[in-house]
Structures are given as structure tokens and as C-alpha cells.
Short mmCIF file of C-alpha atoms and ligand atoms in Angstrom, two decimals:
data_model
loop_
_atom_site.label_atom_id
_atom_site.label_comp_id
_atom_site.label_asym_id
_atom_site.label_seq_id
_atom_site.Cartn_x
_atom_site.Cartn_y
_atom_site.Cartn_z
CA MET A 1 13.42 -31.48 -30.19
CA ALA A 2 13.62 -29.68 -26.76
CA ALA A 3 11.04 -31.40 -24.54
CA MET A 4 9.57 -27.90 -23.62
CA LEU A 5 6.07 -29.93 -22.62
CA GLN A 6 7.68 -32.89 -20.92
CA GLY A 7 5.13 -34.77 -18.69
CA ARG A 8 2.49 -32.13 -19.37
CA ARG A 9 -1.10 -33.70 -19.95
CA ILE A 10 -3.02 -32.07 -22.40
CA LEU A 11 -6.73 -32.97 -23.24
CA LEU A 12 -7.51 -31.96 -26.75
CA VAL A 13 -11.13 -31.37 -27.94
CA ILE A 14 -11.51 -31.56 -31.62
CA ALA A 15 -14.66 -30.04 -32.78
CA GLY A 16 -16.43 -30.17 -36.04
CA GLY A 17 -14.70 -27.81 -38.57
CA ILE A 18 -12.45 -28.40 -41.74
CA ALA A 19 -9.26 -27.17 -39.44
CA ALA A 20 -9.78 -30.50 -37.67
CA TYR A 21 -7.32 -31.90 -39.95
CA LYS A 22 -4.71 -29.67 -38.53
CA CYS A 23 -5.13 -31.37 -35.27
CA LEU A 24 -3.34 -34.51 -36.40
CA ASP A 25 -0.16 -32.21 -36.87
CA LEU A 26 -0.82 -30.48 -33.56
CA LEU A 27 -0.86 -34.01 -31.74
CA ARG A 28 2.29 -34.91 -33.38
CA ARG A 29 4.01 -31.57 -32.45
CA LEU A 30 2.76 -31.84 -28.67
CA ARG A 31 3.97 -35.44 -28.60
CA GLU A 32 7.53 -34.37 -29.89
CA ARG A 33 7.74 -31.90 -27.10
CA GLY A 34 7.08 -34.62 -24.49
CA ALA A 35 3.59 -33.83 -23.61
CA THR A 36 1.17 -36.67 -23.16
CA THR A 37 -2.29 -36.29 -25.08
CA ARG A 38 -5.82 -37.59 -24.80
CA CYS A 39 -8.51 -36.64 -27.18
CA ILE A 40 -12.33 -35.98 -27.39
CA LEU A 41 -13.58 -35.98 -30.73
CA THR A 42 -17.16 -34.49 -31.28
CA LYS A 43 -19.58 -35.80 -33.75
CA GLY A 44 -18.90 -32.96 -36.03
CA GLY A 45 -15.01 -33.39 -35.50
CA ALA A 46 -15.57 -37.13 -36.64
CA GLN A 47 -16.95 -35.67 -39.88
CA PHE A 48 -13.29 -34.44 -40.80
CA VAL A 49 -10.88 -36.83 -39.05
CA THR A 50 -11.27 -40.65 -38.19
CA PRO A 51 -10.96 -41.78 -34.69
CA LEU A 52 -8.37 -44.03 -35.73
CA SER A 53 -5.98 -41.25 -36.96
CA VAL A 54 -6.81 -39.22 -33.68
CA ALA A 55 -6.09 -42.66 -31.64
CA THR A 56 -2.91 -43.59 -33.51
CA LEU A 57 -1.34 -39.89 -33.01
CA SER A 58 -2.43 -39.55 -29.52
CA ARG A 59 -1.51 -42.95 -28.62
CA ASP A 60 -4.51 -43.22 -26.45
CA LYS A 61 -8.06 -44.32 -27.13
CA VAL A 62 -10.35 -41.62 -28.32
CA TYR A 63 -13.40 -40.50 -26.25
CA GLN A 64 -16.55 -39.61 -28.28
CA ASP A 65 -19.63 -40.37 -26.30
CA LEU A 66 -21.07 -39.00 -22.94
CA PHE A 67 -23.19 -42.06 -22.43
CA SER A 68 -20.52 -44.70 -23.38
CA LEU A 69 -20.84 -47.53 -20.73
CA THR A 70 -17.11 -48.67 -21.02
CA ASP A 71 -15.60 -44.94 -20.97
CA GLU A 72 -17.92 -43.98 -17.96
CA SER A 73 -16.89 -47.19 -16.05
CA GLU A 74 -13.44 -46.93 -16.84
CA ILE A 75 -12.69 -43.23 -16.32
CA GLY A 76 -15.96 -41.20 -16.21
CA HIS A 77 -16.13 -37.64 -17.62
CA ILE A 78 -15.37 -35.96 -14.50
CA ARG A 79 -12.05 -37.78 -14.15
CA LEU A 80 -11.68 -37.04 -18.05
CA ALA A 81 -12.18 -33.41 -17.15
CA ARG A 82 -9.58 -33.39 -14.28
CA GLU A 83 -6.88 -35.47 -15.25
CA CYS A 84 -5.02 -33.15 -17.30
CA ASP A 85 -3.00 -29.98 -17.07
CA LEU A 86 -4.45 -27.94 -19.70
CA VAL A 87 -7.61 -28.54 -22.03
CA VAL A 88 -7.03 -27.35 -25.67
CA VAL A 89 -10.02 -26.75 -27.85
CA ALA A 90 -9.18 -26.87 -31.52
CA PRO A 91 -10.84 -26.13 -33.54
CA ALA A 92 -13.16 -24.27 -31.42
CA THR A 93 -16.34 -23.75 -33.50
CA ALA A 94 -18.95 -20.96 -33.11
CA ASP A 95 -21.17 -23.54 -31.60
CA LEU A 96 -18.79 -24.94 -29.05
CA LEU A 97 -17.89 -21.34 -27.85
CA ALA A 98 -21.45 -20.59 -27.46
CA LYS A 99 -22.10 -23.82 -25.47
CA MET A 100 -19.05 -22.88 -23.24
CA ALA A 101 -20.23 -19.46 -22.76
CA HIS A 102 -23.75 -20.29 -21.81
CA GLY A 103 -22.71 -23.56 -19.71
CA LEU A 104 -24.66 -25.99 -22.04
CA ALA A 105 -23.42 -29.66 -21.48
CA ASP A 106 -25.37 -31.97 -24.24
CA ASP A 107 -22.50 -34.13 -25.35
CA LEU A 108 -19.07 -35.14 -24.08
CA ALA A 109 -16.94 -32.22 -25.18
CA SER A 110 -19.48 -29.60 -23.59
CA THR A 111 -19.82 -31.60 -20.55
CA VAL A 112 -16.09 -32.06 -19.96
CA LEU A 113 -15.56 -28.18 -20.77
CA LEU A 114 -18.09 -27.28 -18.06
CA ALA A 115 -16.79 -29.97 -15.55
CA THR A 116 -13.11 -29.12 -15.81
CA ASP A 117 -11.22 -26.89 -13.37
CA ARG A 118 -8.19 -26.87 -15.32
CA PRO A 119 -7.05 -23.73 -17.63
CA ILE A 120 -8.54 -23.87 -21.05
CA LEU A 121 -7.16 -22.63 -24.34
CA VAL A 122 -9.28 -22.22 -27.26
CA ALA A 123 -8.29 -22.04 -31.04
CA PRO A 124 -11.31 -20.53 -32.68
CA ALA A 125 -12.04 -21.29 -36.39
CA MET A 126 -15.02 -20.44 -38.48
CA ASN A 127 -16.25 -18.21 -41.25
CA PHE A 128 -15.47 -14.72 -40.94
CA VAL A 129 -18.88 -13.46 -40.82
CA MET A 130 -19.39 -15.79 -38.03
CA TRP A 131 -16.39 -14.70 -35.98
CA GLU A 132 -17.38 -10.99 -36.35
CA SER A 133 -20.86 -11.71 -35.38
CA ASN A 134 -22.26 -9.96 -31.99
CA ALA A 135 -22.85 -13.27 -30.73
CA THR A 136 -19.59 -14.95 -31.05
CA GLN A 137 -17.79 -11.84 -29.92
CA GLU A 138 -19.82 -11.59 -26.70
CA ASN A 139 -19.39 -15.35 -26.25
CA LEU A 140 -15.70 -14.61 -26.60
CA THR A 141 -15.61 -11.73 -24.12
CA ALA A 142 -17.65 -13.76 -21.52
CA LEU A 143 -15.04 -16.54 -21.79
CA ARG A 144 -11.94 -14.30 -21.70
CA GLN A 145 -13.44 -12.84 -18.52
CA ARG A 146 -13.59 -16.04 -16.88
CA GLY A 147 -9.94 -16.80 -17.61
CA VAL A 148 -10.31 -18.93 -20.83
CA HIS A 149 -7.20 -18.17 -23.04
CA VAL A 150 -7.64 -17.72 -26.74
CA VAL A 151 -5.20 -18.25 -29.65
CA GLY A 152 -6.00 -16.85 -33.14
CA PRO A 153 -7.93 -17.05 -35.37
CA ASP A 154 -5.80 -15.81 -38.15
CA ALA A 155 -6.65 -13.89 -41.44
CA GLY A 156 -6.46 -15.64 -44.74
CA GLU A 157 -8.24 -17.72 -47.22
CA LEU A 158 -11.20 -19.67 -45.58
CA ALA A 159 -12.31 -22.97 -46.57
CA GLU A 160 -15.63 -21.52 -48.62
CA GLY A 161 -13.26 -19.72 -50.75
CA GLU A 162 -13.69 -16.31 -49.13
CA SER A 163 -11.20 -14.66 -46.92
CA GLY A 164 -11.05 -12.88 -43.63
CA VAL A 165 -10.23 -13.46 -40.10
CA GLY A 166 -11.59 -17.02 -39.08
CA ARG A 167 -8.57 -19.50 -39.90
CA MET A 168 -7.45 -21.50 -36.98
CA SER A 169 -3.95 -20.91 -35.94
CA GLU A 170 -1.28 -23.13 -37.19
CA PRO A 171 -0.44 -25.99 -35.23
CA LEU A 172 2.94 -24.24 -34.20
CA ALA A 173 1.42 -20.99 -33.02
CA ILE A 174 -1.06 -23.24 -30.90
CA VAL A 175 2.15 -25.10 -29.36
CA GLY A 176 3.62 -21.74 -28.88
CA ALA A 177 0.73 -20.52 -26.82
CA ILE A 178 0.58 -23.68 -24.80
CA GLU A 179 4.33 -23.42 -24.00
CA SER A 180 3.74 -19.85 -22.92
CA LEU A 181 0.82 -20.85 -20.65
CA PHE A 182 3.28 -23.43 -18.96
CA ALA A 183 6.38 -20.80 -18.85
CA SER A 184 6.96 -19.63 -15.51
CA GLY A 185 5.79 -16.08 -14.91
CA PRO A 186 7.54 -13.64 -12.76
CA LEU A 187 5.55 -14.68 -9.71
CA LYS A 188 6.26 -18.41 -10.12
CA GLY A 189 7.17 -19.80 -6.56
CA LYS A 190 5.13 -17.17 -4.75
CA ARG A 191 1.79 -17.65 -3.00
CA ALA A 192 -0.85 -15.20 -3.13
CA LEU A 193 -4.17 -14.83 -1.16
CA VAL A 194 -7.11 -12.46 -2.53
CA THR A 195 -10.25 -11.93 -0.79
CA SER A 196 -13.42 -10.83 -3.07
CA GLY A 197 -16.94 -10.20 -3.00
CA PRO A 198 -19.25 -9.09 0.01
CA THR A 199 -19.86 -10.87 3.21
CA TYR A 200 -23.24 -11.77 4.38
CA GLU A 201 -23.87 -11.48 7.99
CA PRO A 202 -26.77 -13.50 9.09
CA VAL A 203 -29.86 -12.04 11.09
CA ASP A 204 -31.89 -15.06 11.17
CA PRO A 205 -32.25 -18.14 8.67
CA VAL A 206 -33.58 -15.94 5.98
CA ARG A 207 -32.20 -12.46 6.54
CA PHE A 208 -28.80 -11.02 6.37
CA ILE A 209 -26.81 -7.77 6.19
CA GLY A 210 -24.73 -7.64 3.06
CA ASN A 211 -23.68 -5.20 0.40
CA ARG A 212 -23.49 -4.58 -3.41
CA SER A 213 -19.80 -6.05 -4.14
CA SER A 214 -20.08 -8.14 -7.23
CA GLY A 215 -16.44 -9.55 -6.88
CA LYS A 216 -15.57 -8.52 -10.28
CA GLN A 217 -12.47 -6.46 -8.93
CA GLY A 218 -11.23 -9.29 -6.54
CA HIS A 219 -11.74 -12.23 -8.94
CA ALA A 220 -10.01 -10.26 -11.73
CA ILE A 221 -6.94 -9.68 -9.43
CA ALA A 222 -6.88 -13.58 -8.55
CA THR A 223 -6.81 -14.42 -12.33
CA ALA A 224 -4.18 -11.55 -13.20
CA LEU A 225 -1.84 -13.05 -10.33
CA ALA A 226 -2.17 -16.75 -11.28
CA LEU A 227 -1.56 -15.73 -14.87
CA LEU A 228 1.71 -14.20 -13.59
CA GLY A 229 2.54 -17.66 -12.01
CA ALA A 230 1.82 -17.18 -8.30
CA ASP A 231 -0.01 -20.20 -6.61
CA THR A 232 -3.32 -18.20 -5.83
CA THR A 233 -6.12 -18.83 -3.34
CA LEU A 234 -9.34 -16.70 -3.64
CA VAL A 235 -11.51 -16.42 -0.54
CA THR A 236 -14.86 -15.15 -1.80
CA GLY A 237 -18.07 -14.10 -0.40
CA PRO A 238 -21.34 -14.84 -2.34
CA THR A 239 -21.01 -13.71 -5.95
CA ARG A 240 -22.77 -14.64 -9.26
CA LEU A 241 -19.17 -15.12 -11.02
CA ALA A 242 -17.63 -18.21 -11.96
CA ASP A 243 -14.75 -19.36 -10.13
CA PRO A 244 -11.44 -18.01 -12.07
CA ARG A 245 -9.37 -20.94 -13.63
CA GLY A 246 -6.05 -21.87 -12.33
CA VAL A 247 -7.15 -20.66 -8.91
CA THR A 248 -7.78 -22.23 -5.55
CA VAL A 249 -11.30 -20.95 -4.61
CA THR A 250 -12.79 -21.10 -1.00
CA HIS A 251 -16.35 -19.99 -0.84
CA ILE A 252 -17.59 -18.40 2.45
CA GLU A 253 -20.50 -16.14 3.58
CA SER A 254 -19.56 -14.27 6.75
CA ALA A 255 -16.60 -12.23 7.79
CA ASP A 256 -15.74 -14.84 10.57
CA GLU A 257 -15.79 -17.55 7.97
CA MET A 258 -13.65 -15.32 5.59
CA LEU A 259 -10.98 -14.73 8.21
CA ALA A 260 -10.95 -18.35 9.07
CA ALA A 261 -10.38 -19.18 5.49
CA CYS A 262 -7.68 -16.57 5.07
CA ARG A 263 -5.93 -18.03 8.06
CA ALA A 264 -6.14 -21.39 6.63
CA ALA A 265 -4.33 -20.13 3.25
CA LEU A 266 -1.30 -18.82 5.25
CA PRO A 267 1.61 -18.55 4.72
CA VAL A 268 1.49 -16.61 1.65
CA ASP A 269 3.81 -13.96 0.24
CA ILE A 270 1.15 -11.67 -1.08
CA ALA A 271 -2.37 -10.70 0.31
CA VAL A 272 -4.70 -8.49 -1.64
CA CYS A 273 -8.12 -7.75 0.41
CA ALA A 274 -10.46 -6.52 -2.25
CA ALA A 275 -13.64 -7.92 -0.58
CA ALA A 276 -16.18 -5.63 0.72
CA VAL A 277 -16.49 -7.10 4.41
CA ALA A 278 -19.28 -6.05 6.46
CA ASP A 279 -18.18 -3.74 9.33
CA TRP A 280 -20.77 -5.02 11.72
CA LYS A 281 -22.85 -8.21 12.14
CA PRO A 282 -25.81 -9.01 14.49
CA ARG A 283 -24.82 -9.84 18.10
CA ASP A 284 -27.00 -12.82 18.11
CA ARG A 285 -28.16 -14.88 14.98
CA ARG A 286 -31.68 -16.06 15.59
CA ASN A 287 -32.30 -19.62 14.91
CA GLN A 288 -35.86 -18.99 13.99
CA LYS A 289 -37.30 -16.50 11.41
CA ILE A 290 -37.85 -13.24 13.44
CA LYS A 291 -41.85 -12.80 13.45
CA LYS A 292 -43.48 -9.50 12.46
CA ASN A 293 -45.62 -8.90 15.66
CA GLY A 294 -46.33 -5.24 15.68
CA SER A 295 -43.12 -3.82 17.19
CA LEU A 296 -39.81 -3.42 15.26
CA PRO A 297 -37.24 -5.94 16.36
CA ALA A 298 -34.04 -4.29 18.02
CA LEU A 299 -30.93 -5.39 15.89
CA GLU A 300 -27.80 -5.04 18.14
CA LEU A 301 -24.70 -5.00 16.14
CA VAL A 302 -21.05 -5.94 17.02
CA GLU A 303 -18.03 -5.32 15.03
CA ASN A 304 -16.56 -7.88 12.57
CA PRO A 305 -12.82 -9.02 12.66
CA ASP A 306 -10.86 -6.68 10.60
CA ILE A 307 -9.24 -9.25 8.20
CA LEU A 308 -6.89 -6.89 6.35
CA ALA A 309 -5.77 -5.52 9.91
CA THR A 310 -5.17 -9.08 11.29
CA LEU A 311 -3.06 -9.95 8.00
CA SER A 312 -1.11 -6.82 8.33
CA ALA A 313 -0.21 -7.33 11.96
CA LYS A 314 3.44 -7.98 12.75
CA GLY A 315 4.28 -11.57 13.02
CA SER A 316 5.91 -14.53 11.46
CA SER A 317 3.03 -15.34 9.17
CA ARG A 318 2.81 -11.68 7.78
CA PRO A 319 2.82 -11.64 4.18
CA SER A 320 5.67 -9.66 2.76
CA LEU A 321 3.46 -7.57 0.80
CA VAL A 322 -0.10 -6.80 2.03
CA ILE A 323 -2.51 -4.66 0.04
CA GLY A 324 -5.91 -3.25 0.91
CA PHE A 325 -8.51 -1.63 -0.85
CA ALA A 326 -10.28 1.62 0.51
CA ALA A 327 -13.84 2.12 -0.65
CA GLU A 328 -14.64 5.85 -0.12
CA THR A 329 -17.42 8.26 -1.09
CA GLU A 330 -15.56 11.51 -0.31
CA ASN A 331 -12.01 12.63 0.17
CA VAL A 332 -10.95 9.52 -1.46
CA VAL A 333 -7.28 9.78 -1.29
CA SER A 334 -6.93 11.32 2.11
CA ASN A 335 -9.27 8.89 3.69
CA ALA A 336 -7.49 5.93 1.87
CA THR A 337 -4.20 7.33 3.15
CA ALA A 338 -5.43 7.39 6.56
CA LYS A 339 -6.76 3.95 6.38
CA ARG A 340 -3.50 2.52 5.29
CA HIS A 341 -1.81 3.69 8.48
CA LYS A 342 -4.79 2.46 10.57
CA LYS A 343 -4.81 -1.03 8.98
CA GLY A 344 -1.01 -1.51 8.78
CA CYS A 345 -0.97 -2.67 5.23
CA ASP A 346 1.74 -1.66 2.76
CA TRP A 347 -0.21 -0.68 -0.24
CA ILE A 348 -3.73 0.73 -0.53
CA VAL A 349 -6.01 0.83 -3.56
CA ALA A 350 -8.29 3.77 -3.30
CA ASN A 351 -11.54 3.65 -5.06
CA ASP A 352 -14.59 6.03 -5.19
CA VAL A 353 -17.71 3.90 -4.46
CA SER A 354 -20.31 6.74 -4.72
CA ALA A 355 -23.21 5.72 -6.67
CA ALA A 356 -22.15 8.25 -9.53
CA ALA A 357 -18.90 6.31 -9.83
CA GLY A 358 -20.60 2.98 -10.56
CA THR A 359 -17.76 1.03 -8.91
CA PHE A 360 -19.94 -1.48 -7.04
CA GLY A 361 -20.82 -4.12 -9.59
CA GLY A 362 -19.49 -2.15 -12.63
CA ASP A 363 -17.00 -3.24 -15.09
CA ALA A 364 -14.75 -0.24 -14.74
CA ASN A 365 -12.65 1.35 -11.98
CA THR A 366 -10.64 4.66 -11.33
CA VAL A 367 -8.09 3.78 -8.66
CA HIS A 368 -5.22 5.50 -6.90
CA LEU A 369 -2.32 3.39 -5.63
CA ILE A 370 -0.96 4.50 -2.28
CA ASP A 371 2.27 3.34 -1.00
CA GLU A 372 4.93 4.66 1.28
CA GLY A 373 6.23 6.56 -1.72
CA GLY A 374 2.90 8.60 -2.32
CA THR A 375 -0.10 8.28 -4.45
CA GLU A 376 -0.36 7.48 -8.29
CA THR A 377 -3.71 7.97 -9.96
CA TRP A 378 -4.40 5.60 -12.68
CA PRO A 379 -7.09 6.30 -15.51
CA ARG A 380 -10.51 4.73 -15.79
CA LEU A 381 -9.95 1.20 -16.82
CA PRO A 382 -11.89 -1.90 -17.13
CA LYS A 383 -11.42 -3.68 -13.93
CA ASP A 384 -9.67 -6.67 -15.70
CA ASP A 385 -6.88 -4.14 -16.67
CA VAL A 386 -6.80 -2.58 -13.13
CA ALA A 387 -6.14 -6.10 -12.06
CA ARG A 388 -3.52 -6.80 -14.75
CA ARG A 389 -1.70 -3.45 -13.75
CA LEU A 390 -1.82 -4.28 -10.16
CA ALA A 391 -0.45 -7.77 -10.71
CA GLN A 392 2.41 -6.44 -12.66
CA ARG A 393 3.18 -3.90 -9.99
CA ILE A 394 3.26 -6.67 -7.33
CA ALA A 395 5.60 -8.55 -9.69
CA ASP A 396 7.99 -5.68 -10.09
CA ARG A 397 8.11 -5.21 -6.40
CA PHE A 398 9.30 -9.01 -6.07
CA THR A 399 11.72 -8.79 -8.85
CA ARG A 400 13.14 -5.80 -7.36
CA SER A 401 13.68 -7.05 -4.06
O1 PMT B 501 -16.79 -6.32 -6.22
P1 PMT B 501 -16.99 -5.19 -7.09
O2 PMT B 501 -18.33 -5.04 -7.48
O3 PMT B 501 -16.00 -5.46 -8.33
O4 PMT B 501 -16.39 -3.87 -6.42
C1 PMT B 501 -15.17 -3.55 -5.99
C2 PMT B 501 -15.07 -3.09 -4.64
C3 PMT B 501 -15.67 -1.70 -4.60
C4 PMT B 501 -15.59 -3.79 -3.54
C5 PMT B 501 -13.39 -3.12 -4.40
O5 PMT B 501 -12.73 -2.27 -5.43
C6 PMT B 501 -13.11 -2.31 -3.14
O6 PMT B 501 -13.11 -1.29 -2.70
N1 PMT B 501 -13.17 -3.30 -1.89
C7 PMT B 501 -13.03 -2.97 -0.50
C8 PMT B 501 -14.10 -2.71 -0.11
C9 PMT B 501 -14.29 -2.25 1.42
O7 PMT B 501 -14.84 -2.93 2.39
O8 PMT B 501 -13.64 -1.21 1.68
P2 PMT B 501 -13.42 -0.31 3.04
O9 PMT B 501 -12.80 0.79 3.09
O10 PMT B 501 -14.52 -0.46 3.81
O11 PMT B 501 -12.26 -1.43 3.84
C10 PMT B 501 -10.80 -1.23 3.76
C11 PMT B 501 -10.29 -2.59 3.65
O12 PMT B 501 -10.33 -3.40 4.77
C12 PMT B 501 -10.51 -3.40 2.52
O13 PMT B 501 -9.40 -3.87 1.85
C13 PMT B 501 -11.32 -4.47 3.17
O14 PMT B 501 -11.45 -5.61 2.41
C14 PMT B 501 -10.79 -4.66 4.51
N2 PMT B 501 -11.75 -5.02 5.52
C15 PMT B 501 -12.62 -4.28 5.89
C16 PMT B 501 -13.48 -4.64 6.95
C17 PMT B 501 -13.21 -5.75 7.66
N3 PMT B 501 -14.09 -6.08 8.70
N4 PMT B 501 -12.31 -6.73 7.20
C18 PMT B 501 -11.39 -6.05 6.13
O15 PMT B 501 -10.59 -6.95 5.89
#
């Protein structure tokens, strides 16, 4: 048996569904391939498989209780969440998926899933009506957007005698999904830096100059590059989004902080500047809240550093591919083409940010990719698809050269 997973540490969360019995075989298959396994068995899971059989096949103790004095003093749920290369949830019940989607942490499994910064693969298993319900599908969409990987479910006969989509994938299919997550992508060995979100330029302790960027586009690009194997750092301004999985994330507020974080991430092979950096900042940040005293306060602005232009400048630490975004409200392609020259980046992704286009904060984007060869207009796509397409283009550029 080829040891495809040699040295990989897998934390398997077994939740309460009849498919839990398949996990015993899954554990055996994982160990055959060289993985080390550690298991969390939920209360529901323990109704279907015994802790003894899970412990025997995983060759480790089984973790069951969030408030176990011994477990917490020995390892603690935070270490449990981090001391692995991948968390696999199989079977992933509708209940556990809902908890994950909503960030609930009321038992060991859900707490570890909230606390982990490792990639997560879920293998859903449930009745077909539960699977098709809007609630489950919306939870799945939210989890996918956060970078959670999903295998299955399959169609077939279900435990209740009904049939439909809802059977947990077979152990070998789950092993295949795990192996492909660990397989090297086309950007393996490359380092990528992505900026995302807005910057906040402080006026005084309570006020700032900011903009409407949600970070959706930039975060999706970081996720897509990481999925193709790039060692990816995301430098992000304030957003409401969860940190993408498998990506190193630095949170900043101002453009000055964003530039410092980008410099600290160098050297990289690829830089993608999707952040909406404020062009100006107040000259002086007041230490006390500006009082309303009858006259309007004068706000003197100075220019912020240009992060894209700085990264694009010739020098030994210049990434070999620098990609900017151009947010335009008119003459989108011609303005973006001029911006590409002005900033010195290799490619620029132009998008229309007029209110009618709904690009800021929206889930879809219509972009034009401009490089030295010309302009290519892509159809309107979900931002995740724009990101995947761009990441693939980047991968093609590196496999060609
Ligand atoms: O975050 P979302 O809601 O998903 O929206 C996505 C987006 C509209 C923010 C994104 O697609 C986008 O267009 N990002 C660039 C926004 C922008 O600031 O564009 P710009 O045309 O003003 O700047 C051109 C380029 O210079 C950008 O790559 C920008 O990151 C960079 N820049 C700008 C100013 C500055 N001081 N430093 C920079 O690095």
C-alpha cells in the first residue's frame, strides 16, 4: 500500500449518524496510508460506534468531553484543534454543519471546529429531505465560502429505507478527497501575497476615513491561490469575513500598516493587490475626540503610500508577477490600462465600481484582465469564480515560464 499520507496528522470528528460505522474502515484506510489519526467522538457518534473500537483503530485515546479535567490538563481543546494537518468530519450531520456555519461551540467537536486554523473536510450524511432543505444548503454555501472542503454525499438507499442524496461517501472516496487535498497543486513552492478589504485612516480615536470594500474578492483570491498550493499570506483591512483556511492572515487597519505588513511578507513570487486602499489620510491623527464647537473642523489630507506601486518598483524583492486591481466608475478599460502603466504592475484586473454594478460588497463581479498582450473581458461571475479563474491564470503563467 503506497504511503500517500505518510506523516499526515488527521483529526477525525465522528458525529452521530448511522454512517459512523464507516469511520472504523476509514481509520484503517488512513493508517494503511501512513497517516496518524486522532479522534473526537460526539455524544451522538458514541450511540453508533464504541469509544473502544475507535481507540483501537486510531491507536490513540478518544476525545469526547469538552470539560474533561484529564484531557484539558493533558492537551486542551485548542492544542487538539491545532495539532493536526487536516480536520475531517465524517459523518457530518445536518446539526453539526449548522453549528459550524453559525459558530456554535457547545461541545468538544463544535468547539474544536471553531478553534481550528487547519483545513477542514466534511463528509455530510443525512436523510435526503434534510440534505435538500434550504437551511442545510445555505449552511453548506457559507462553509464552502469560508474554504471548508466537502466530499459527497452520494445518492443511494438511506438508512430509513428511503433513497436519495444523503449517503456518506464511501471510506475510499473520503481517502481520495484527503489525498487530493494534500497533493501538490501547480503553485506548490510559490509564495503569494494578497491584499484585501478597505483601510481605515484614523481622524481621531472614534472617527476614520474608510470605504465600502467587503474583502470578498481579495479573500476569495487568497483562498484560490492556497488551494492551488501557493504558500499564501493575506493582508487585510477590517472586514466581517472569517479568515480563509490554509492562509496566513495579518489584520491591519491603515494603509501604512498594510504597507508594513506587505513588506514583512516579502519575498514572494506573486502579489495581488485587491484591497481598496484609501488614497488619502488625515495629516494629523488627533489623540482626543474632536469636539463639536460651532465651527467645522478643517481636515487636512495627505497622500497614503501606494502599496501596489511600491511592490511593483524594480528591485531584488520585486515579486515576479504583480497584479493590481483598478476600481473605476467610467471608461473602465482605458482608465485601468493607464493605471497599469502608472503603477508598474504586470497585470491589472479592471472592475466597474459604480453603484449600479454592485461590485463593492456584492457577490459577483465583471472584470477585464489587462496585461501586456491586451484586454480580456470575462463574463459576470461569482467572486469565488473570478478568484479561481485568476488563480488558474497565475498558475498557467508559472507553468509556462
Ligand atoms: O472587497 P469587495 O467588496 O469584494 O470589492 C472588491 C473591490 C471592488 C474592492 C476590488 O475588486 C477592487 O477593485 N480592488 C481595488 C480597489 C482600489 O483601491 O482600486 P484603485 O483603482 O483605487 O487602486 C488601484 C490599485 O492600487 C489597487 O490594486 C489598489 O489595491 C492599489 N492601491 C491603491 C492606493 C494605494 N494607496 N495603494 C494601493 O496599493
